[in-house]
CSV table of C-alpha atoms in Angstrom, one decimal:
chain,number,residue,atom,x,y,z
T,1,MET,CA,0.0,0.0,0.0
T,2,ALA,CA,1.4,3.4,-1.0
T,3,GLN,CA,2.2,5.7,1.9
T,4,ARG,CA,1.6,9.4,1.9
T,5,GLN,CA,4.8,11.3,1.5
T,6,ARG,CA,5.5,13.9,4.1
T,7,ASN,CA,5.1,17.4,2.8
T,8,ASP,CA,8.2,19.4,3.8
T,9,SER,CA,6.3,22.6,3.7
T,10,THR,CA,4.2,21.5,6.7
T,11,HIS,CA,7.2,20.4,8.8
T,12,ILE,CA,8.0,22.6,11.8
T,13,PRO,CA,11.4,21.6,13.3
T,14,SER,CA,10.1,21.6,16.9
T,15,VAL,CA,7.1,19.4,16.2
T,16,ARG,CA,8.5,15.9,16.3
T,17,GLN,CA,6.2,13.5,14.5
T,18,ASP,CA,6.9,10.6,16.8
T,19,ASN,CA,5.8,12.6,19.9
T,20,SER,CA,2.4,11.7,21.3
T,21,ARG,CA,0.2,14.7,21.2
T,22,PRO,CA,-3.5,15.1,22.2
T,23,TYR,CA,-6.0,15.9,19.5
T,24,LEU,CA,-9.7,16.2,18.9
T,25,THR,CA,-11.4,15.0,15.7
T,26,GLN,CA,-13.9,17.2,14.0
T,27,LYS,CA,-15.8,16.3,10.9
T,28,THR,CA,-15.9,19.2,8.5
T,29,LEU,CA,-17.8,19.4,5.2
T,30,LEU,CA,-16.0,21.4,2.5
T,31,ASN,CA,-18.1,22.0,-0.6
T,32,SER,CA,-16.0,24.1,-2.9
T,33,LEU,CA,-12.8,23.0,-4.6
T,34,HIS,CA,-11.1,26.2,-3.5
T,35,ALA,CA,-11.8,25.5,0.2
T,36,GLN,CA,-10.6,22.0,-0.2
T,37,GLN,CA,-7.3,23.2,-1.8
T,38,ILE,CA,-6.7,25.7,1.1
T,39,PHE,CA,-7.3,22.9,3.6
T,40,ASP,CA,-4.8,20.6,1.8
T,41,ARG,CA,-2.2,23.2,1.4
T,42,GLY,CA,-2.5,25.3,4.5
T,43,TYR,CA,-4.2,23.5,7.4
T,44,GLU,CA,-1.6,21.0,8.5
T,45,MET,CA,1.2,23.6,8.1
T,46,CYS,CA,-0.7,26.1,10.2
T,47,ALA,CA,-1.8,23.6,12.8
T,48,ASN,CA,1.7,22.4,13.4
T,49,ALA,CA,2.9,26.0,13.7
T,50,LEU,CA,0.2,26.9,16.1
T,51,PHE,CA,1.0,23.8,18.3
T,52,SER,CA,4.7,24.8,18.2
T,53,LEU,CA,3.9,28.4,19.3
T,54,SER,CA,1.8,27.2,22.1
T,55,VAL,CA,4.6,25.0,23.4
T,56,VAL,CA,7.9,26.5,22.3
T,57,LEU,CA,7.3,30.0,23.5
T,58,ARG,CA,6.9,28.9,27.1
T,59,PHE,CA,10.5,27.8,27.0
T,60,ILE,CA,11.7,31.2,25.8
T,61,GLY,CA,11.7,34.3,28.1
T,62,SER,CA,8.8,35.0,30.3
T,63,GLU,CA,5.1,34.0,30.1
T,64,GLU,CA,4.4,37.7,29.5
T,65,GLN,CA,6.5,37.6,26.3
T,66,ALA,CA,4.8,34.4,25.2
T,67,GLN,CA,1.4,36.0,25.7
T,68,GLU,CA,2.5,39.0,23.5
T,69,VAL,CA,3.1,36.6,20.6
T,70,ASP,CA,-0.2,34.8,21.4
T,71,ALA,CA,-2.0,38.1,21.1
T,72,LEU,CA,-0.4,38.9,17.8
T,73,VAL,CA,-1.5,35.5,16.3
T,74,ASP,CA,-5.0,35.9,17.8
T,75,THR,CA,-5.3,39.3,16.2
T,76,GLN,CA,-4.3,38.1,12.8
T,77,ILE,CA,-6.6,35.1,12.9
T,78,ASP,CA,-9.6,37.0,14.3
T,79,GLN,CA,-9.2,39.9,11.8
T,80,THR,CA,-9.1,37.5,8.8
T,81,LEU,CA,-12.1,35.6,10.1
T,82,GLU,CA,-14.1,38.8,10.7
T,83,GLU,CA,-13.3,40.2,7.2
T,84,ILE,CA,-14.3,36.9,5.5
T,85,ARG,CA,-17.7,37.0,7.4
T,86,LYS,CA,-18.2,40.6,6.3
T,87,GLU,CA,-17.5,39.8,2.7
T,88,SER,CA,-19.8,36.7,2.8
T,89,LEU,CA,-22.6,38.9,4.2
T,90,ARG,CA,-22.0,41.5,1.4
T,91,LEU,CA,-22.2,38.8,-1.3
T,92,LYS,CA,-25.3,37.4,0.3
T,93,GLU,CA,-27.0,40.8,0.2
T,94,VAL,CA,-26.0,41.2,-3.5
T,95,ALA,CA,-27.4,37.8,-4.3
T,96,GLU,CA,-30.7,38.5,-2.5
T,97,GLY,CA,-30.9,41.9,-4.2
T,98,ASN,CA,-30.8,40.1,-7.5
T,99,GLY,CA,-33.3,37.5,-6.5
T,100,ILE,CA,-30.7,34.7,-6.5
T,101,GLU,CA,-30.9,31.5,-4.5
T,102,THR,CA,-27.6,30.7,-2.9
T,103,ALA,CA,-28.4,27.1,-2.0
T,104,ILE,CA,-26.4,25.7,-4.8
T,105,GLY,CA,-24.9,22.2,-5.1
T,106,TYR,CA,-21.4,20.9,-5.6
T,107,THR,CA,-20.4,17.8,-7.5
T,108,SER,CA,-17.5,16.7,-5.3
T,109,ALA,CA,-18.1,18.0,-1.7
T,110,LYS,CA,-15.9,16.3,0.9
T,111,THR,CA,-16.4,15.4,4.5
T,112,ILE,CA,-13.0,15.5,6.2
T,113,ASP,CA,-11.9,14.2,9.6
T,114,VAL,CA,-9.8,17.1,10.9
T,115,GLN,CA,-7.3,16.7,13.8
T,116,ILE,CA,-7.5,19.6,16.2
T,117,THR,CA,-4.1,19.7,17.9
T,118,SER,CA,-4.2,23.2,19.6
T,119,PRO,CA,-6.8,25.7,20.6
T,120,ARG,CA,-6.0,28.0,17.8
T,121,ALA,CA,-6.0,25.3,15.1
T,122,ILE,CA,-9.8,25.2,15.3
T,123,LYS,CA,-9.8,29.0,14.6
T,124,TYR,CA,-7.9,28.5,11.4
T,125,LEU,CA,-10.3,25.7,10.4
T,126,ALA,CA,-13.1,28.2,11.1
T,127,ILE,CA,-11.5,30.5,8.5
T,128,ILE,CA,-11.5,27.8,5.9
T,129,ARG,CA,-15.1,26.9,6.7
T,130,GLU,CA,-16.2,30.6,6.5
T,131,PHE,CA,-14.4,30.9,3.2
T,132,ASP,CA,-16.3,27.8,1.9
T,133,ALA,CA,-19.6,29.4,2.9
T,134,MET,CA,-18.5,32.7,1.2
T,135,MET,CA,-17.7,30.7,-2.0
T,136,ALA,CA,-21.4,29.5,-2.1
T,137,HIS,CA,-22.5,33.1,-2.5
T,138,LEU,CA,-19.7,34.0,-5.0
T,139,ASP,CA,-20.5,30.9,-7.1
T,140,ALA,CA,-24.2,31.7,-7.1
T,141,LEU,CA,-23.4,35.3,-8.4
T,142,TRP,CA,-21.0,33.9,-11.0
T,143,LEU,CA,-23.4,31.2,-12.3
T,144,SER,CA,-26.2,33.8,-12.4
T,145,CYS,CA,-24.1,36.2,-14.5
T,146,VAL,CA,-24.1,38.9,-11.9
T,147,ILE,CA,-20.3,38.9,-11.8
T,148,THR,CA,-17.9,38.2,-14.7
T,149,ASP,CA,-15.4,35.4,-15.1
T,150,SER,CA,-12.6,37.9,-14.4
T,151,GLN,CA,-14.2,39.2,-11.3
T,152,TYR,CA,-14.9,35.7,-10.1
T,153,ALA,CA,-11.3,34.5,-10.7
T,154,ARG,CA,-9.8,37.6,-9.1
T,155,GLY,CA,-12.0,37.3,-6.0
T,156,VAL,CA,-11.1,33.6,-5.5
T,157,TYR,CA,-7.4,34.2,-6.1
T,158,GLU,CA,-7.2,37.1,-3.6
T,159,TRP,CA,-8.9,35.3,-0.8
T,160,LYS,CA,-7.1,32.1,-1.3
T,161,ARG,CA,-3.8,33.9,-1.3
T,162,ARG,CA,-4.7,35.8,1.9
T,163,ILE,CA,-5.7,32.7,3.8
T,164,LEU,CA,-2.6,30.8,2.8
T,165,ARG,CA,-0.4,33.8,3.5
T,166,LEU,CA,-1.8,33.8,7.0
T,167,ALA,CA,-0.7,30.2,7.5
T,168,GLY,CA,2.7,31.1,6.1
T,169,GLN,CA,3.1,34.0,8.4
T,170,ILE,CA,2.2,31.9,11.4
T,171,ARG,CA,4.7,29.2,10.3
T,172,GLN,CA,7.4,31.8,9.9
T,173,LEU,CA,6.8,33.0,13.4
T,174,ALA,CA,6.9,29.4,14.7
T,175,THR,CA,10.1,28.7,12.9
T,176,ARG,CA,11.8,31.8,14.5
T,177,ALA,CA,10.6,30.5,17.9
T,178,VAL,CA,12.0,27.1,17.2
T,179,LEU,CA,15.4,28.3,16.2
T,180,ALA,CA,15.6,30.5,19.3
T,181,ALA,CA,14.6,27.6,21.5
T,182,ARG,CA,17.2,25.3,19.9
T,183,ARG,CA,19.9,27.8,20.4
T,184,LYS,CA,18.8,28.1,24.0
T,185,GLU,CA,18.8,24.4,24.5
T,186,THR,CA,22.2,23.8,23.0
T,187,GLY,CA,23.7,26.7,24.8
T,188,GLU,CA,24.9,28.4,21.6
T,189,MET,CA,23.8,31.8,23.0
T,190,ALA,CA,26.0,31.6,26.0
T,191,ASP,CA,29.5,33.2,26.0
T,192,GLU,CA,32.5,31.4,27.3
T,193,SER,CA,31.9,32.6,30.9
T,194,GLY,CA,28.2,32.0,30.7
T,195,THR,CA,27.4,35.5,32.1
T,196,ALA,CA,25.6,36.6,28.9
T,197,ARG,CA,23.0,33.8,28.8
T,198,VAL,CA,20.1,35.5,30.6
T,199,GLY,CA,20.3,38.7,28.6
T,200,GLN,CA,20.6,36.9,25.3
T,201,ASP,CA,17.6,34.7,26.1
T,202,ARG,CA,15.6,37.8,26.8
T,203,ASP,CA,16.7,39.2,23.4
T,204,LEU,CA,15.6,36.0,21.7
T,205,ALA,CA,12.2,36.2,23.2
T,206,ALA,CA,11.9,39.8,22.1
T,207,GLU,CA,12.9,38.7,18.6
T,208,VAL,CA,10.3,36.0,18.4
T,209,ALA,CA,7.7,38.5,19.6
T,210,GLY,CA,8.6,40.6,16.6
T,211,LYS,CA,10.5,43.3,18.5
T,212,ASN,CA,14.0,44.6,18.3
T,213,PRO,CA,16.1,43.4,21.2
T,214,PRO,CA,16.8,46.1,23.9
T,215,GLU,CA,20.0,48.0,23.6
T,216,ASP,CA,22.6,47.6,26.3
T,217,ASP,CA,22.9,50.6,28.7
C-alpha cells in the first residue's frame, strides 16, 4: 500500500512527528474545490505551527513575552475571520438583491476528519469553513451572470492567497521561535563565561515576539 509522502512545507522543526500529542477529531464538510485546496495546502502547516507556538514560546523568556506573541497571532486570525464574514454577508446581500438563491450544489463535496491539535487550530479551520460558505455566494453570483469570469477569478485568487499567506506568516513566526529555542537548549547563545546567557535569552524572546532586542545601557 502506498504511503503518503511527508510534505516538507508543513514540517516545523520543533514538532517531532513521533511525539504523542493530544487531539480532537472534528468532521468538516467542505463543498468548494477552493476551500478543499486551502485545507490541503494550509491546514496541517498552520496547525503544526500553532502547536509549536503554544509549546515552544513557554521555554523562551517569560510568560508575558509568550502572551504577546499569542495576542499577535490571535489578532491576525480574528481579523481574517471577521473580514471573510463581512465579505460573505455582502455577497449574500448582493445575491438577495438580484433574487438569486444561494443554496447551490457541488459535484464533489468532501467530509474531512480534521485533527485539532491546539486551541488556535480550530480557529484556522473556522477561517476555511467561512471561506467555503462565502464561496457559495460567490459561485451563485457567477453562475447567475451577476459577476464576470474575471471578477470571479480575481476574488477567488485574492482570498485564497490571503488565507494561505496567514498560514505562512504563522509558520514563519513558529520557525523563529523554534530556532531561538534550539539555540537556548544547546547553549549556543552563552558566552565562554556564561554570564551573557540571561540577557541573550531575553533578546531572543523579544525577537520571536517581533520586537527589536533592547539595547545595552
